[in-house]
Coordinates of C-alpha atoms and ligand atoms in Angstrom, one line a residue:
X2 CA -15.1 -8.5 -26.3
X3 CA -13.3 -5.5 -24.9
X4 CA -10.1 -6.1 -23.2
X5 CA -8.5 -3.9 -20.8
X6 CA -4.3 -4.2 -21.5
X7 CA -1.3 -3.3 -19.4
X8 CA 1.8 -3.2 -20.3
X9 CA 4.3 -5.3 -17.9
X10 CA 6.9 -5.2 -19.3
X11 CA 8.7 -3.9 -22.8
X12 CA 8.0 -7.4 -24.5
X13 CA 5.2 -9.0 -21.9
X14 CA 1.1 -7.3 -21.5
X15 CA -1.6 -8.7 -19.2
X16 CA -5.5 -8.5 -20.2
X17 CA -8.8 -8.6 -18.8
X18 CA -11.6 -9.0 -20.8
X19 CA -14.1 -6.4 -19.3
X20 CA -18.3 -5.8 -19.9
X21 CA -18.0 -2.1 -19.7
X22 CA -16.0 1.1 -19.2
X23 CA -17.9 3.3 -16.1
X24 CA -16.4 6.1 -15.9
X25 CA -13.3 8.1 -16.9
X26 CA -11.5 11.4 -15.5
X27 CA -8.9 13.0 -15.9
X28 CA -7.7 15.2 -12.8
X29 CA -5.1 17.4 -12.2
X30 CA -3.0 14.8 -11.3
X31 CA -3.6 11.6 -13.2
X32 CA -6.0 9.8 -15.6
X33 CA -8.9 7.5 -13.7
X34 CA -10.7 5.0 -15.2
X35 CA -13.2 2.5 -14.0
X36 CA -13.9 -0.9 -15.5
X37 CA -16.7 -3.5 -15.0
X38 CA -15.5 -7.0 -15.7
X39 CA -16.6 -10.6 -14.9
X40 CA -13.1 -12.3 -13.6
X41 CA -12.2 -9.2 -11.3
X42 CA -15.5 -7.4 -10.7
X43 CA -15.0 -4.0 -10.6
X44 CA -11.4 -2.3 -11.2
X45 CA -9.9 1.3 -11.6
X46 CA -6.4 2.4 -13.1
X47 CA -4.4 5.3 -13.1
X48 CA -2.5 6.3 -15.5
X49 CA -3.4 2.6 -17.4
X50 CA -1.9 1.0 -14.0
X51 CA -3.9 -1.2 -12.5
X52 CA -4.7 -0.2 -8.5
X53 CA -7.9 -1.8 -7.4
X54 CA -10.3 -4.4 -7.9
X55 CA -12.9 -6.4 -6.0
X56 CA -11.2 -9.8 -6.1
X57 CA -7.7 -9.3 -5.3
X58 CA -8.3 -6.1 -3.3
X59 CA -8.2 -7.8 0.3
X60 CA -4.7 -9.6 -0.4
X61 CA -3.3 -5.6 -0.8
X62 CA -5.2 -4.4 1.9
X63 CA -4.6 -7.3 4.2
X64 CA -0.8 -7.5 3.7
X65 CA -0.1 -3.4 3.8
X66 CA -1.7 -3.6 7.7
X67 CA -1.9 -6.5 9.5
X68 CA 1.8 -7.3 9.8
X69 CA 2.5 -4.3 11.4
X70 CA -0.2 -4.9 14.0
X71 CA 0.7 -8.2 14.9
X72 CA 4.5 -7.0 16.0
X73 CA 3.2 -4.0 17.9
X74 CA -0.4 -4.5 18.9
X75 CA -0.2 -1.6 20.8
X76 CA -0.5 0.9 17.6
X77 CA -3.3 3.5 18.1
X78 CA -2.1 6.6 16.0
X79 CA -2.1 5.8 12.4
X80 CA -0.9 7.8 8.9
X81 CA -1.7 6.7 5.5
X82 CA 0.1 8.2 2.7
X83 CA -1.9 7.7 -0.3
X84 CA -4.8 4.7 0.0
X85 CA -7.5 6.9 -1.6
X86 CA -9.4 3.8 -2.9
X87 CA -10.0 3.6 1.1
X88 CA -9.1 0.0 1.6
X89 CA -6.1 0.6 3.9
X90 CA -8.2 2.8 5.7
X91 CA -11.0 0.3 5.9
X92 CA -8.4 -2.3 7.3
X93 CA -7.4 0.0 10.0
X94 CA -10.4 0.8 11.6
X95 CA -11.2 -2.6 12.4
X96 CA -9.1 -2.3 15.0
X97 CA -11.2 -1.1 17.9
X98 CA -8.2 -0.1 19.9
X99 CA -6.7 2.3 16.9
X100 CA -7.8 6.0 18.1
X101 CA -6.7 8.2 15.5
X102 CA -6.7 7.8 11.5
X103 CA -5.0 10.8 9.4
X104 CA -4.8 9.5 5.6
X105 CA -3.4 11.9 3.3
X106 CA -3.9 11.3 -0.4
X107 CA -3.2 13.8 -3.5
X108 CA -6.3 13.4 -4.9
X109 CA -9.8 13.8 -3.9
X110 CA -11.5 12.5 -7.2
X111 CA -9.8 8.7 -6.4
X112 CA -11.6 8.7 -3.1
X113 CA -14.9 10.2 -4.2
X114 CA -15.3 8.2 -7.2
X115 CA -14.5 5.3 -5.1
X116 CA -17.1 6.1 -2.8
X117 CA -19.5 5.6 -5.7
X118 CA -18.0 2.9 -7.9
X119 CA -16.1 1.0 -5.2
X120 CA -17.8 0.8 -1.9
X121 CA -16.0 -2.2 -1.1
X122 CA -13.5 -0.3 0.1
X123 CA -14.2 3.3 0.2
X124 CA -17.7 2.9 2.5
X125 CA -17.7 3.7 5.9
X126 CA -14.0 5.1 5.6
X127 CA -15.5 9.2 6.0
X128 CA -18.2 8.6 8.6
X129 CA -15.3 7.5 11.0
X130 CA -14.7 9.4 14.0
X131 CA -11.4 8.4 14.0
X132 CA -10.5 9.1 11.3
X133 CA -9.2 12.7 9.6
X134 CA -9.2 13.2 5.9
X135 CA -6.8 15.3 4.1
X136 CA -6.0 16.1 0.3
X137 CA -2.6 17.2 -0.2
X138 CA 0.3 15.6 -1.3
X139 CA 1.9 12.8 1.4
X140 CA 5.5 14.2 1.0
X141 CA 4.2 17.7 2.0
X142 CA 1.8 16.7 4.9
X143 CA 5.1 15.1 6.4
X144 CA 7.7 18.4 6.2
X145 CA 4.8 19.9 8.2
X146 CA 3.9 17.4 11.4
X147 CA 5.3 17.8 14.2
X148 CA 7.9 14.6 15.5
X149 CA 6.9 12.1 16.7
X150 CA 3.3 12.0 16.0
X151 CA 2.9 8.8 14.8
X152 CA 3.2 5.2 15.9
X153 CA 2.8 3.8 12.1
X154 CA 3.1 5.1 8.7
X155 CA 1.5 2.9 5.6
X156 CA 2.7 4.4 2.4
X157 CA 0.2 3.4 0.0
X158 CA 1.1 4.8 -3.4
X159 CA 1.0 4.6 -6.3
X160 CA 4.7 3.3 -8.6
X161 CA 7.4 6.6 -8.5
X162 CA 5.9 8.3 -11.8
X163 CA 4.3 11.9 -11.8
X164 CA 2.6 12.6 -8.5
X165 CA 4.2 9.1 -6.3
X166 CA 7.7 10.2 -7.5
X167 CA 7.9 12.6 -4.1
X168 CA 7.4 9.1 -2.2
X169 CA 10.2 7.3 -3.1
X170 CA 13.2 10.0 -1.8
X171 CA 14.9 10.3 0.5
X172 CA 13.7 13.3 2.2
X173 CA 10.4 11.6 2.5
X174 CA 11.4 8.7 4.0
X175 CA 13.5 11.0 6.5
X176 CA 10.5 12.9 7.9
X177 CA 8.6 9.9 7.9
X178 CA 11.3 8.8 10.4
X179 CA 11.2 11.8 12.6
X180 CA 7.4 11.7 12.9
X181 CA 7.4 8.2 14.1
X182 CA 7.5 7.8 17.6
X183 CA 10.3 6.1 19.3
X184 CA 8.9 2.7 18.5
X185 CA 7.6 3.9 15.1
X186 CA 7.1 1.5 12.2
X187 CA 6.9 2.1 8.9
X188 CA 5.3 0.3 5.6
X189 CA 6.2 0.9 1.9
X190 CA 4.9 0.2 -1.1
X191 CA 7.8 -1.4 -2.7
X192 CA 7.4 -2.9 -5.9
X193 CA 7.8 -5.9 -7.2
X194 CA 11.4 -7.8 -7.8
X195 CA 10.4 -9.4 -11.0
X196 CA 10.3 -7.3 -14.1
X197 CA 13.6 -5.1 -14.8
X198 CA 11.7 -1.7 -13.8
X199 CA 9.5 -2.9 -10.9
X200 CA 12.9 -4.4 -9.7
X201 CA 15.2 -0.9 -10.3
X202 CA 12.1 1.0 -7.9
X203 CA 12.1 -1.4 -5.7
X204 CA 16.1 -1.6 -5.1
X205 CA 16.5 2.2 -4.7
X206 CA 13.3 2.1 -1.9
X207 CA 15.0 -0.4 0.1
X208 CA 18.5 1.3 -0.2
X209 CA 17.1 4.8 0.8
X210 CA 14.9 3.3 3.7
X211 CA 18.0 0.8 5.3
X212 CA 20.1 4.4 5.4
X213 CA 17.8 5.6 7.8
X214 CA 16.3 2.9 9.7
X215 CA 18.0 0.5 12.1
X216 CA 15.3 -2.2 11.4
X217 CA 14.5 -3.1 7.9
X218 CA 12.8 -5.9 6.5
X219 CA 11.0 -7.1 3.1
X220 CA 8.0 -8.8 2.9
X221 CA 6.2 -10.5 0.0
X222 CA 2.4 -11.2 -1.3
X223 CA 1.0 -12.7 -4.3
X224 CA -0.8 -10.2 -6.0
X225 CA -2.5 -11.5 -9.4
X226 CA -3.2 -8.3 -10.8
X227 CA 0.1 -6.2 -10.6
X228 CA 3.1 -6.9 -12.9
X229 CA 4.4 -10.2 -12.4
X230 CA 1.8 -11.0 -9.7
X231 CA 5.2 -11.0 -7.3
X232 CA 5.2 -8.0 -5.0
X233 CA 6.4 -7.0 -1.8
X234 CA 6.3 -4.1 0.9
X235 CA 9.0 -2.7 2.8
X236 CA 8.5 -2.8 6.7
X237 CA 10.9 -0.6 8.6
X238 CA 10.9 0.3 12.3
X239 CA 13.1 2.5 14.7
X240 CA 12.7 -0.8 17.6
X241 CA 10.4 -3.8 16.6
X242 CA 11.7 -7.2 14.4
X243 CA 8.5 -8.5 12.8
X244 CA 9.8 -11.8 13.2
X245 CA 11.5 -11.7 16.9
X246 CA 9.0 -9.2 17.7
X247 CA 5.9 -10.6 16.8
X248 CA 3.0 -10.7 19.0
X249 CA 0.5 -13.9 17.5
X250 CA -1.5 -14.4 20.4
X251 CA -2.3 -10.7 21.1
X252 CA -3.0 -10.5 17.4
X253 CA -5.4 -13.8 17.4
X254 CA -6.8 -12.0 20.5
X255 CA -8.4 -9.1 18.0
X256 CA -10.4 -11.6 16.6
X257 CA -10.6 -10.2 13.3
X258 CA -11.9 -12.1 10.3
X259 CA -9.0 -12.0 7.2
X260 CA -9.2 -13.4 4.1
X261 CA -5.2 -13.7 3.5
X262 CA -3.3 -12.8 6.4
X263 CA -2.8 -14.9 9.4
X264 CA 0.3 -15.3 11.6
X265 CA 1.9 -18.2 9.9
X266 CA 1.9 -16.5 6.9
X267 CA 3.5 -13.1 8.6
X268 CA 6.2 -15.5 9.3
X269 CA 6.7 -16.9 6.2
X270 CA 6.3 -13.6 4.1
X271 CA 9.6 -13.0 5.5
X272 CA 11.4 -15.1 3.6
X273 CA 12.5 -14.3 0.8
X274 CA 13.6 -16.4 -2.9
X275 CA 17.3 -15.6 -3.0
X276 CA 17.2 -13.6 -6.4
X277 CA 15.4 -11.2 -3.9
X278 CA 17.7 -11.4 -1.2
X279 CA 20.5 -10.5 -3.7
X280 CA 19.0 -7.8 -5.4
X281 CA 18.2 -5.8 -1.9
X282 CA 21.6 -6.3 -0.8
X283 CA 23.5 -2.9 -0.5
X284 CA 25.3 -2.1 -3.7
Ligands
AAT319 N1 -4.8 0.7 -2.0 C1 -4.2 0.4 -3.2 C2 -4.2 1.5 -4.1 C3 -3.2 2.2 -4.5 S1 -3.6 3.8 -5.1 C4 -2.3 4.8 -4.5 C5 -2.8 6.2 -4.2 O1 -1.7 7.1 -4.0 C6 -3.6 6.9 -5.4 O2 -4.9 7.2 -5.0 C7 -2.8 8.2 -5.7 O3 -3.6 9.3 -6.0 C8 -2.0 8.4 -4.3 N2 -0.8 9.2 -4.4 C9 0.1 9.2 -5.3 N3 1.1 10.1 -5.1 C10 0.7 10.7 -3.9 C11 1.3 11.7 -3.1 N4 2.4 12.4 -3.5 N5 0.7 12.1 -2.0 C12 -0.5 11.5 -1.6 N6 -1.1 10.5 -2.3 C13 -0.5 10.1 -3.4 C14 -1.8 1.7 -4.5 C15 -1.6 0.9 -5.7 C16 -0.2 0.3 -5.8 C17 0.1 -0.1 -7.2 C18 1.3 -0.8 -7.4 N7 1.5 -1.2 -8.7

């Protein structure tokens, strides 16, 4: 058998046993590779991290979107940073009342080589109308839009090594501020509090993001295939609570089909084990 391995952490590794190896590239900007395997269908990594596969893919996808929806159903202008597997994108556009898509990933090989090996969530992303394609980096697409262009921001990257390290500053998280509108809300990949380096991202995210935001809040999803299978995004917003502010009804009104999200589990994503709460208290 041939087994795919990942390091977690300095003394922990997680395997899948996989039937065969597609396809491998390496880009300017990272190392792709795509497995076939039985237990997870049809993964990539980059850089030997793990980013997408067909059975956990809609918890990801799910979580990075819908939360922000249900606490301001009134979102229509949309940036992804990132996402180029497509499935953020794909989540998005279900949303008949979302007019304009601009998703901004660094590399055009991910989303072309998903479009072949992953349609499950790169299909029907391009042929869009809404939506506007771009392949730059994120942190540079941001020092050049105008303000206020934006009533939500996902940032779906990858962990801050090599080309993601530009999304974990500061400045990044500054523009992304200032091209928010006055209700703006913003979503952040932001680790995962389990494992010592996961947690060390994950803290300095949060602290960067609560110096600039007047709302900031953590949320948590189970995700079986990333380290520890415990991970979280960051939601931060210039005028909406996700818990005081959220909308159910309106939400349930979209009647959209989800696999993992619903609105008693947007309230209960919220709350966080205390070991969590701790560690994203300001040092
Ligand atoms: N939808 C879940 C998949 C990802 S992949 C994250 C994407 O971010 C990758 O395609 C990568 O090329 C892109 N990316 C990285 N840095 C930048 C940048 N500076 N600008 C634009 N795009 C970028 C997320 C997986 C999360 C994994 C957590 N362990």
């Amino acid at each position: 058998m041939n087994w795919y391995t990942e390091q977690w952490s300095n003394e922990c590794k997680f395997s899948i046993a996989y039937d065969k190896a597609l396809y491998s590239e390496k880009t300017p900007f990272q190392q792709i590779d795509f497995y076939q395997s039985k237990e997870f269908g049809t993964f990539f990594t980059l850089d030997g991290l793990m980013m997408v596969n067909e059975k956990d893919e809609f918890i990801y996808h799910d979580m990075i979107v819908h939360p922000a929806f249900a606490t301001n159903p009134g979102i229509k202008k949309v940036l992804i940073i990132g996402g180029g597997d497509g499935g953020t994108a794909r989540e998005v556009l279900r949303y008949s009342t979302v007019e304009e898509v601009v998703m901004v990933e660094i590399d055009e090989r991910v989303f072309r080589l998903c479009q072949e090996f992953l349609p499950v969530t790169a299909s029907g992303v391009e042929e869009d109308n809404r939506m506007t394609l771009l392949f730059e980096d994120g942190l540079a697409y941001v020092q050049n839009a105008p303000d206020h262009s934006f009533d939500l921001i996902l940032v779906d990257s990858t962990d801050p090594i090599s080309v993601g390290e530009g999304l974990f500053t500061t400045a990044f998280y500054q523009e992304c501020y200032r091209v928010l509108n006055k209700d703006g809300i913003l979503i952040n990949q932001h680790e995962s509090p389990y494992f010592t380096e996961y947690a060390a991202n994950m803290k300095k995210a949060h602290q960067k993001i609560k110096n600039i935001f007047p709302i900031t809040n953590v949320y948590q999803y189970h995700m079986p295939t990333y380290p520890s299978g415990h991970w979280l995004f960051g939601f931060a917003s210039k005028a909406f609570d996700p818990l005081k502010d959220i909308h159910a009804e309106a939400w349930n009104s979209f009647g959209l089909q989800t696999k993992y999200y619903n609105t008693d589990l947007h309230v209960g994503a919220f709350g966080l084990p205390n070991y969590v709460k701790e560690a994203l208290k300001r040092e």
